[in-house]
Amino acid sequence: MEVGEPQELLNPQNTTETEGSEVLAAVFSPLVRYDENKQPVEEAAESITTSDSKVWTIKLKSGYTWHDGTPVTAADYARAWNYAAYQDNAMASSYFFGRVDGYNDVHPGEGKTPTAKEMKGLKAVDDLTLEVTLTAPFSQFKTMLGYTAFYPLPKAAFGADGKVTQAYGEQPIGQGLFKVDKPYKKGTDQTIDMTVYDKFPGAKPKNWKKLQFKIYTSAETAYNDLQAENLDVDDSLPASAIASAKAALGDRYFDEPDAAVGYIGVPLKYNPDFKNPDVRKAISMAIDRKTITETVFSGTRAPADDFINPAIPGYRQGACTSCTYNPAEAKKLYDAAKGPSKIELGYNADGGHKEWIEAVANNLRANLNIEVTPKPFEKFQGILDALDAKEYKGLFRMGWSIDYPSAENYLTPIFGTGSIGTGSNYGGYSNKDFDELVAKGDQAADPAEGLKFYQQADDILIKDLPYIPVYFYRSNFGHSTKVKNVKLNLLNQVQWADIEKA
């Protein structure tokens, strides 16, 4: 299986990007998965119930064990979630626990000291029962629980200092389908090797036991390996291959709907050149999305016209009027707003983004009469690290694959004020009205009512354009002749138990 290098070691609570999440999804079993209607269905959980959307009772299935043979308990979940939330641990996923009662005690914010190490809203009632009390009702809490951040951690993950050890990050002990064979030395090793865990109580592959993730820095190289039968599964076909992939792979090529969004990210908080919203609107209107999706991606993407993908309830066709190509108006607006005469466009070269970033650069040069320089980062990790460190001040390529199927997931993790620093809000966008509308959506009595507030929050994004939506994804993946029945789930992760040797 092809994968880019994970940004961090393999710690679920510190992994919020797609490459590391893909690997960890093989090692852990989530509390819920999602059915064809995008509804959460219990997986490692026996049941998840609530009477008021505020207090939730999670009953675990019996029979799950860690890869060291010890039973999985409710305390393992409480331990992992408290560790993620505790401010001093600086876990990337901490904001996912912001709705749990007591989060502000363990994570009071920058410059403040935590007054507790555990959230009072988490309680292991017995070995298989976890009670979660939120600060306010949140009807979609169950929907969140399929995400990487909500995996449990065994006692063995922690050292004497109470921190997750480096050894654990290199060879995580999970409770899922695959056991990691040996420590993974990030930056050196080119593979992550695993074996089916015999005591896993869920579905297992019929006729194979070994899984190897191969780490690539070039999508083109991975695709060449797929064609040469040196790689069995490639879920990130490069844009340059899509036009010919159907002919090359035949029925081993797939083009399927995907809930992800591709953006041009804006370092709003860190570069005053982009502070004026008219500059961002002008850049957006200067991008010819239709031509990019039809030519660069051979029709396997769709022009983005909202911050919410059409695959998820809440999308509104044509909502983003500034996403309509209008080069004349873009030039007029850009000149009036005194936009920068030089722009750098950062992107990761390991994900097949070169072609469309260069197309955007050409649009901006031609339509705004400015100097635009694409800047490749060798690995996705490189640009994420530069953004985390607030070192990179140019516009940047960014994408968002959903963590769970909810309109809210296109809002809070990327644009919420609480997601700056420890979340995925790489631009540093902060808007009090946006935060309040999302909170109202969270606390609504039912999902339909909540969606109205999420769409009002979406309206603020459309007005502010903290990121510039460019295209809606489709999943373009393929496999070798050596395997069959390859499928991706809603989170774009391979369904390993379904695959068979051909």
Coordinates of C-alpha atoms in Angstrom, one line a residue:
M1 CA 0.0 0.0 0.0
E2 CA 1.3 3.5 -1.0
V3 CA 1.5 6.1 1.7
G4 CA 3.3 9.4 2.3
E5 CA 5.5 9.8 5.3
P6 CA 3.4 10.4 8.5
Q7 CA 4.0 13.9 10.0
E8 CA 4.5 12.5 13.5
L9 CA 5.3 9.2 15.1
L10 CA 2.4 6.8 15.2
N11 CA 0.5 8.2 18.2
P12 CA -3.2 8.4 17.5
Q13 CA -3.8 11.5 19.7
N14 CA -1.0 13.4 17.8
T15 CA -2.0 12.4 14.3
T16 CA -4.5 14.6 12.4
E17 CA -3.2 14.2 8.9
T18 CA -4.2 11.6 6.3
E19 CA -1.0 9.6 5.9
G20 CA -0.5 8.8 9.6
S21 CA -4.2 8.3 10.0
E22 CA -4.2 5.7 7.2
V23 CA -1.5 3.7 8.9
L24 CA -3.2 3.9 12.3
A25 CA -6.5 2.8 10.9
A26 CA -4.9 -0.5 10.2
V27 CA -3.6 -0.8 13.8
F28 CA -6.7 0.4 15.7
S29 CA -10.4 -0.4 15.6
P30 CA -12.7 2.7 16.0
L31 CA -15.7 2.9 18.2
V32 CA -17.9 3.5 15.2
R33 CA -17.6 3.1 11.4
Y34 CA -19.9 4.7 8.8
D35 CA -22.5 2.9 6.7
E36 CA -23.4 3.7 3.1
N37 CA -25.8 6.4 4.4
K38 CA -22.9 8.1 6.2
Q39 CA -24.4 7.1 9.6
P40 CA -22.3 5.9 12.5
V41 CA -22.5 2.2 13.2
E42 CA -21.0 0.6 16.3
E43 CA -17.6 -1.2 15.7
A44 CA -15.5 -1.5 18.9
A45 CA -18.5 -0.1 20.8
E46 CA -21.4 -2.4 21.7
S47 CA -23.8 0.6 22.1
I48 CA -23.6 4.4 22.3
T49 CA -26.6 6.0 24.0
T50 CA -27.9 9.2 25.4
S51 CA -31.2 10.7 26.5
D52 CA -30.2 14.3 26.3
S53 CA -27.2 14.6 23.9
K54 CA -25.2 15.8 26.8
V55 CA -24.5 12.6 28.9
W56 CA -23.4 9.7 26.7
T57 CA -22.9 6.1 27.7
I58 CA -20.5 4.1 25.6
K59 CA -20.6 0.3 26.2
L60 CA -17.6 -1.5 24.7
K61 CA -17.8 -4.9 23.0
S62 CA -16.1 -7.6 25.1
G63 CA -13.4 -9.7 23.5
Y64 CA -11.1 -6.9 22.3
T65 CA -7.5 -7.2 23.4
W66 CA -4.4 -5.1 22.9
H67 CA -1.7 -6.6 20.7
D68 CA 0.2 -7.5 23.9
G69 CA -2.8 -9.7 24.9
T70 CA -4.2 -7.5 27.7
P71 CA -8.0 -6.7 27.7
V72 CA -9.2 -3.4 26.4
T73 CA -11.1 -1.4 29.0
A74 CA -13.1 1.8 29.3
A75 CA -10.2 3.2 31.4
D76 CA -8.0 2.8 28.3
Y77 CA -10.2 5.2 26.5
A78 CA -10.4 7.7 29.4
R79 CA -6.6 7.6 29.7
A80 CA -6.1 8.3 26.0
W81 CA -8.6 11.1 25.8
N82 CA -7.4 12.8 29.0
Y83 CA -3.9 12.6 27.6
A84 CA -5.0 14.2 24.3
A85 CA -6.8 17.0 26.1
Y86 CA -4.1 18.0 28.6
Q87 CA -2.5 21.2 27.4
D88 CA 1.0 20.4 28.5
N89 CA 1.1 17.3 26.3
A90 CA 0.5 19.5 23.2
M91 CA -1.3 16.8 21.3
A92 CA -2.5 17.8 17.8
S93 CA -6.0 16.4 18.4
S94 CA -6.7 18.1 21.7
Y95 CA -9.5 20.4 20.3
F96 CA -11.6 17.3 19.5
F97 CA -12.2 17.0 23.3
G98 CA -13.2 20.6 23.7
R99 CA -16.9 19.7 24.2
V100 CA -16.1 17.4 27.2
D101 CA -17.0 18.8 30.6
G102 CA -13.7 19.9 32.3
Y103 CA -11.8 20.5 29.1
N104 CA -11.1 24.1 30.1
D105 CA -9.6 22.8 33.4
V106 CA -7.0 20.7 31.6
H107 CA -6.6 23.0 28.6
P108 CA -7.2 26.6 29.7
G109 CA -5.4 28.1 26.7
E110 CA -2.1 29.8 25.9
G111 CA -0.3 31.4 28.8
K112 CA -2.5 29.7 31.4
T113 CA -1.8 26.8 33.7
P114 CA -4.1 23.7 33.8
T115 CA -5.8 23.2 37.1
A116 CA -6.5 19.5 36.6
K117 CA -5.0 16.6 34.7
E118 CA -8.2 14.8 33.9
M119 CA -11.6 16.0 32.6
K120 CA -14.4 15.6 35.1
G121 CA -16.7 14.7 32.2
L122 CA -14.9 11.3 31.6
K123 CA -15.8 8.4 33.8
A124 CA -14.9 4.7 33.5
V125 CA -18.0 3.3 35.2
D126 CA -16.7 -0.3 34.9
D127 CA -14.3 -2.2 32.6
L128 CA -16.6 -1.9 29.6
T129 CA -18.6 1.3 30.3
L130 CA -17.4 4.8 29.6
E131 CA -19.6 7.7 30.6
V132 CA -19.0 11.0 28.8
T133 CA -20.6 14.3 30.0
L134 CA -20.3 17.2 27.6
T135 CA -20.5 20.9 28.7
A136 CA -23.6 21.3 26.4
P137 CA -25.7 19.0 24.3
F138 CA -24.1 17.9 21.0
S139 CA -26.3 15.7 18.9
Q140 CA -23.5 14.6 16.7
F141 CA -21.1 13.4 19.3
K142 CA -21.5 9.8 18.3
T143 CA -20.6 10.7 14.7
M144 CA -17.2 12.0 15.8
L145 CA -16.2 8.7 17.5
G146 CA -14.8 7.0 14.3
Y147 CA -11.9 9.5 14.2
T148 CA -8.3 8.7 15.0
A149 CA -8.3 11.0 18.1
F150 CA -10.8 8.8 19.8
Y151 CA -8.8 5.6 19.7
P152 CA -7.8 4.2 23.1
L153 CA -4.2 3.8 24.5
P154 CA -2.9 0.9 26.6
K155 CA -1.0 1.4 29.8
A156 CA 2.1 0.2 28.0
A157 CA 2.1 3.3 25.9
F158 CA 3.2 5.5 28.8
G159 CA 6.6 5.9 30.4
A160 CA 7.4 6.7 34.0
D161 CA 7.0 10.4 33.3
G162 CA 3.4 9.9 32.2
K163 CA 4.1 10.7 28.6
V164 CA 3.6 8.4 25.6
T165 CA 7.0 7.0 24.8
Q166 CA 8.9 7.3 21.6
A167 CA 9.1 3.5 21.6
Y168 CA 5.3 3.4 21.5
G169 CA 5.1 5.9 18.7
E170 CA 7.5 3.7 16.7
Q171 CA 5.7 0.5 17.3
P172 CA 2.2 1.3 18.6
I173 CA 0.2 -1.4 20.4
G174 CA -3.3 -1.2 19.1
Q175 CA -6.5 -3.2 19.4
G176 CA -7.2 -3.4 15.6
L177 CA -6.7 -5.8 12.7
F178 CA -2.9 -5.5 12.3
K179 CA 0.0 -5.7 14.7
V180 CA 3.1 -3.7 13.9
D181 CA 6.0 -6.1 13.3
K182 CA 8.9 -3.9 14.3
P183 CA 9.7 -0.3 15.3
Y184 CA 9.3 2.2 12.5
K185 CA 12.2 4.7 12.3
K186 CA 10.6 7.8 10.9
G187 CA 12.8 9.5 8.3
T188 CA 14.9 6.4 7.7
D189 CA 12.6 3.4 7.1
Q190 CA 10.8 3.2 3.8
T191 CA 8.3 0.7 4.9
I192 CA 5.9 0.0 7.9
D193 CA 5.4 -3.7 8.2
M194 CA 2.4 -5.4 9.9
T195 CA 0.8 -8.8 10.4
V196 CA -2.8 -9.7 11.0
Y197 CA -3.5 -10.0 14.8
D198 CA -4.9 -13.4 15.3
K199 CA -7.0 -12.5 18.3
F200 CA -8.7 -9.6 16.6
P201 CA -12.5 -10.3 17.1
G202 CA -13.6 -8.5 13.9
A203 CA -13.5 -9.5 10.3
K204 CA -10.1 -10.6 8.9
P205 CA -8.7 -11.1 5.4
K206 CA -9.5 -14.5 3.9
N207 CA -6.2 -15.5 2.3
W208 CA -3.4 -13.2 3.4
K209 CA -1.7 -12.0 6.6
K210 CA 1.1 -9.5 5.8
L211 CA 0.6 -5.8 5.1
Q212 CA 3.3 -3.4 4.1
F213 CA 2.9 0.4 3.8
K214 CA 5.5 1.7 1.3
I215 CA 6.5 5.3 1.9
Y216 CA 6.8 7.5 -1.3
T217 CA 7.9 11.0 -1.8
S218 CA 6.5 11.0 -5.4
A219 CA 3.0 10.1 -6.5
E220 CA 4.4 9.4 -10.0
T221 CA 6.9 6.9 -8.6
A222 CA 4.2 5.1 -6.7
Y223 CA 2.0 4.9 -9.8
N224 CA 4.9 3.5 -11.8
D225 CA 5.4 0.8 -9.1
L226 CA 1.7 0.0 -9.3
Q227 CA 1.9 -0.5 -13.0
A228 CA 5.0 -2.6 -12.6
E229 CA 3.2 -4.8 -10.0
N230 CA 5.6 -3.7 -7.3
L231 CA 2.7 -2.1 -5.4
D232 CA -0.7 -3.6 -4.8
V233 CA -2.8 -0.6 -3.7
D234 CA -2.4 3.1 -4.6
D235 CA -5.1 5.4 -3.4
S236 CA -3.3 8.7 -4.4
L237 CA -3.0 8.5 -8.2
P238 CA -1.1 11.6 -9.5
A239 CA -3.1 14.1 -11.6
S240 CA -0.7 13.3 -14.5
A241 CA -1.9 9.7 -14.6
I242 CA -5.6 10.1 -14.3
A243 CA -6.3 10.6 -18.0
S244 CA -4.6 7.4 -18.9
A245 CA -5.2 5.3 -15.8
K246 CA -8.5 3.8 -17.0
A247 CA -6.9 2.5 -20.1
A248 CA -3.8 1.3 -18.2
L249 CA -5.5 -0.4 -15.3
G250 CA -8.9 -1.3 -16.8
D251 CA -11.3 -2.5 -14.1
R252 CA -8.6 -2.1 -11.5
Y253 CA -9.0 1.7 -11.8
F254 CA -11.7 3.5 -9.6
D255 CA -13.2 7.0 -9.8
E256 CA -15.6 7.4 -6.9
P257 CA -17.3 10.3 -5.0
D258 CA -15.2 11.7 -2.2
A259 CA -16.1 14.2 0.5
A260 CA -12.8 16.0 0.5
V261 CA -12.1 19.6 -0.5
G262 CA -9.0 21.1 -2.1
Y263 CA -8.1 24.7 -1.1
I264 CA -5.5 27.4 -1.5
G265 CA -4.7 28.1 2.2
V266 CA -4.1 31.7 3.4
P267 CA -1.7 32.5 6.3
L268 CA -4.1 35.2 7.5
K269 CA -2.6 35.6 11.0
Y270 CA 1.0 35.5 9.9
N271 CA 1.2 37.6 6.7
P272 CA -0.5 41.0 6.5
D273 CA -0.3 41.0 2.7
F274 CA -3.5 38.9 2.7
K275 CA -5.3 40.7 5.5
N276 CA -7.7 42.6 3.2
P277 CA -10.6 40.2 2.3
D278 CA -10.8 41.9 -1.1
V279 CA -7.3 40.5 -1.9
R280 CA -8.5 37.0 -1.1
K281 CA -11.7 37.4 -3.1
A282 CA -9.6 38.7 -6.1
I283 CA -7.3 35.7 -5.9
S284 CA -10.4 33.4 -5.8
M285 CA -12.0 35.0 -8.8
A286 CA -8.8 34.8 -10.7
I287 CA -8.7 31.0 -10.5
D288 CA -10.3 29.2 -13.5
R289 CA -11.6 26.2 -11.5
K290 CA -13.6 24.7 -14.4
T291 CA -10.6 24.5 -16.7
I292 CA -8.3 23.1 -13.9
T293 CA -10.8 20.4 -13.0
E294 CA -11.5 19.4 -16.6
T295 CA -8.0 19.5 -18.0
V296 CA -5.5 19.0 -15.1
F297 CA -7.7 16.4 -13.4
S298 CA -9.4 15.1 -16.6
G299 CA -12.8 15.8 -15.2
T300 CA -12.2 13.8 -12.0
R301 CA -12.7 16.9 -9.7
A302 CA -15.5 19.4 -9.6
P303 CA -15.1 23.2 -9.2
A304 CA -15.7 24.1 -5.5
D305 CA -18.5 26.5 -4.9
D306 CA -19.0 26.0 -1.1
F307 CA -16.9 25.1 1.9
I308 CA -19.0 22.0 2.4
N309 CA -18.6 19.1 0.0
P310 CA -21.8 18.0 -1.9
A311 CA -21.4 14.5 -0.4
I312 CA -22.4 15.8 3.0
P313 CA -25.8 17.3 4.0
G314 CA -25.4 21.1 4.2
Y315 CA -23.8 21.8 0.8
R316 CA -25.4 24.6 -1.2
Q317 CA -24.7 24.8 -4.9
G318 CA -23.3 28.2 -5.9
A319 CA -23.0 29.5 -2.3
C320 CA -19.5 30.9 -2.8
T321 CA -20.1 33.6 -5.4
S322 CA -16.4 34.6 -5.1
C323 CA -15.5 31.2 -6.4
T324 CA -16.9 32.1 -9.9
Y325 CA -14.2 32.8 -12.4
N326 CA -14.2 36.5 -13.3
P327 CA -10.7 37.7 -14.2
A328 CA -11.8 41.3 -15.1
E329 CA -13.4 41.9 -11.7
A330 CA -10.5 40.1 -10.0
K331 CA -8.0 42.5 -11.5
K332 CA -10.0 45.5 -10.6
L333 CA -10.5 44.3 -7.0
Y334 CA -6.9 43.3 -6.5
D335 CA -5.5 46.6 -7.8
A336 CA -8.0 48.6 -5.6
A337 CA -7.0 46.5 -2.5
K338 CA -3.3 46.9 -3.3
G339 CA -2.6 43.2 -3.3
P340 CA 1.1 42.0 -3.1
S341 CA 3.0 42.1 -6.4
K342 CA 4.7 38.8 -5.5
I343 CA 3.1 35.6 -4.2
E344 CA 4.6 32.2 -3.3
L345 CA 2.5 29.1 -3.6
G346 CA 3.7 26.3 -1.3
Y347 CA 2.7 22.7 -1.9
N348 CA 3.8 19.2 -1.1
A349 CA 5.4 17.4 -4.0
D350 CA 4.6 13.9 -2.7
G351 CA 0.9 14.2 -3.3
G352 CA 0.5 14.8 -7.0
H353 CA -0.3 18.6 -6.6
K354 CA 2.4 20.1 -8.9
E355 CA 0.2 20.4 -12.0
W356 CA -2.8 22.1 -10.5
I357 CA -0.7 24.4 -8.4
E358 CA 1.1 25.5 -11.5
A359 CA -2.2 26.0 -13.2
V360 CA -3.3 28.3 -10.4
A361 CA 0.0 30.1 -10.5
N362 CA -0.5 30.7 -14.3
N363 CA -4.1 32.0 -13.6
L364 CA -2.8 34.5 -11.0
R365 CA 0.1 35.7 -13.2
A366 CA -2.2 36.2 -16.2
N367 CA -5.2 37.7 -14.5
L368 CA -3.6 39.8 -11.7
N369 CA -0.4 40.7 -13.5
I370 CA 1.8 39.6 -10.5
E371 CA 4.8 37.4 -10.0
V372 CA 3.9 34.0 -8.7
T373 CA 6.4 31.3 -7.6
P374 CA 5.3 27.7 -6.8
K375 CA 7.4 26.3 -4.0
P376 CA 7.5 22.5 -3.6
F377 CA 8.1 20.9 -0.3
E378 CA 9.4 17.4 -0.7
K379 CA 7.0 15.8 1.8
F380 CA 3.6 16.7 3.2
Q381 CA 5.2 16.6 6.6
G382 CA 7.6 19.4 5.5
I383 CA 4.9 21.9 4.7
L384 CA 2.8 20.9 7.8
D385 CA 5.8 21.4 10.0
A386 CA 6.5 24.9 8.4
L387 CA 2.9 25.9 8.9
D388 CA 2.8 24.6 12.5
A389 CA 5.9 26.6 13.3
K390 CA 4.4 29.7 11.6
E391 CA 7.5 29.9 9.4
Y392 CA 5.8 29.7 6.0
K393 CA 4.1 33.0 5.0
G394 CA 3.1 32.2 1.4
L395 CA -0.2 30.8 0.2
F396 CA -0.3 27.1 0.5
R397 CA -1.9 24.0 -0.9
M398 CA -4.2 22.4 1.6
G399 CA -6.9 19.7 1.5
W400 CA -9.4 18.4 3.9
S401 CA -10.6 14.8 4.1
I402 CA -13.4 14.5 6.6
D403 CA -12.8 13.0 10.1
Y404 CA -16.5 12.2 10.4
P405 CA -19.5 12.8 8.1
S406 CA -20.9 16.1 9.4
A407 CA -21.0 19.7 8.0
E408 CA -19.5 20.8 11.3
N409 CA -16.3 18.9 10.4
Y410 CA -15.7 21.4 7.5
L411 CA -15.8 24.2 10.1
T412 CA -14.4 23.7 13.6
P413 CA -11.2 21.8 13.0
I414 CA -10.0 24.1 10.2
F415 CA -11.4 27.5 11.0
G416 CA -12.4 27.5 14.7
T417 CA -10.4 29.7 17.0
G418 CA -9.8 26.8 19.3
S419 CA -8.1 24.9 16.5
I420 CA -5.3 27.4 16.2
G421 CA -2.0 26.1 17.5
T422 CA -3.1 22.5 18.4
G423 CA -5.5 21.9 15.6
S424 CA -5.6 22.2 11.8
N425 CA -6.3 25.9 11.6
Y426 CA -3.0 26.5 9.8
G427 CA -4.0 30.0 8.7
G428 CA -4.8 31.3 12.2
Y429 CA -8.3 32.4 11.2
S430 CA -10.4 33.7 14.1
N431 CA -13.9 35.1 14.0
K432 CA -16.1 35.3 17.1
D433 CA -19.4 35.3 15.2
F434 CA -18.3 32.2 13.3
D435 CA -17.3 30.4 16.6
E436 CA -20.7 31.3 18.2
L437 CA -22.7 30.1 15.2
V438 CA -20.8 26.7 15.2
A439 CA -21.5 26.5 19.0
K440 CA -25.2 27.1 18.4
G441 CA -25.2 24.4 15.8
D442 CA -23.5 22.0 18.2
Q443 CA -26.1 22.6 20.9
A444 CA -29.1 22.5 18.6
A445 CA -31.9 20.1 19.6
D446 CA -31.5 18.0 16.4
P447 CA -29.2 17.7 13.4
A448 CA -31.6 19.6 11.1
E449 CA -31.7 22.6 13.4
G450 CA -27.9 22.4 13.9
L451 CA -27.4 22.5 10.1
K452 CA -29.0 25.9 9.9
F453 CA -26.4 27.4 12.2
Y454 CA -23.6 25.5 10.5
Q455 CA -24.7 27.0 7.2
Q456 CA -24.8 30.5 8.7
A457 CA -21.2 29.9 9.9
D458 CA -20.4 28.7 6.4
D459 CA -21.7 32.0 5.1
I460 CA -19.1 33.8 7.2
L461 CA -16.4 31.7 5.7
I462 CA -17.7 32.5 2.2
K463 CA -17.6 36.2 3.0
D464 CA -14.1 36.1 4.7
L465 CA -12.5 33.4 2.5
P466 CA -9.9 32.4 5.1
Y467 CA -9.1 29.6 2.7
I468 CA -10.0 29.6 -1.0
P469 CA -11.9 26.5 -2.1
V470 CA -10.7 25.3 -5.5
Y471 CA -12.1 21.8 -6.1
F472 CA -14.2 19.0 -4.7
Y473 CA -12.3 15.7 -4.8
R474 CA -13.1 12.3 -6.2
S475 CA -11.3 9.2 -5.1
N476 CA -9.0 8.0 -7.9
F477 CA -7.3 4.8 -6.9
G478 CA -6.1 1.5 -8.4
H479 CA -4.7 -1.9 -7.5
S480 CA -2.4 -4.5 -9.0
T481 CA -3.5 -7.8 -10.6
K482 CA -2.4 -9.6 -7.4
V483 CA -5.4 -8.4 -5.3
K484 CA -9.1 -7.9 -5.7
N485 CA -12.1 -6.4 -3.9
V486 CA -10.3 -3.2 -3.0
K487 CA -12.6 -0.6 -1.4
L488 CA -12.2 2.7 0.4
N489 CA -14.4 3.8 3.2
L490 CA -15.9 7.2 3.8
L491 CA -12.7 8.4 5.4
N492 CA -10.7 7.3 2.3
Q493 CA -9.1 4.4 4.2
V494 CA -8.7 1.0 2.7
Q495 CA -11.1 -1.8 3.9
W496 CA -8.4 -4.3 4.6
A497 CA -10.6 -7.2 5.7
D498 CA -12.4 -7.2 2.3
I499 CA -9.3 -7.5 0.1
E500 CA -8.4 -10.9 -1.2
K501 CA -5.4 -12.3 -3.1
A502 CA -6.4 -12.7 -6.7

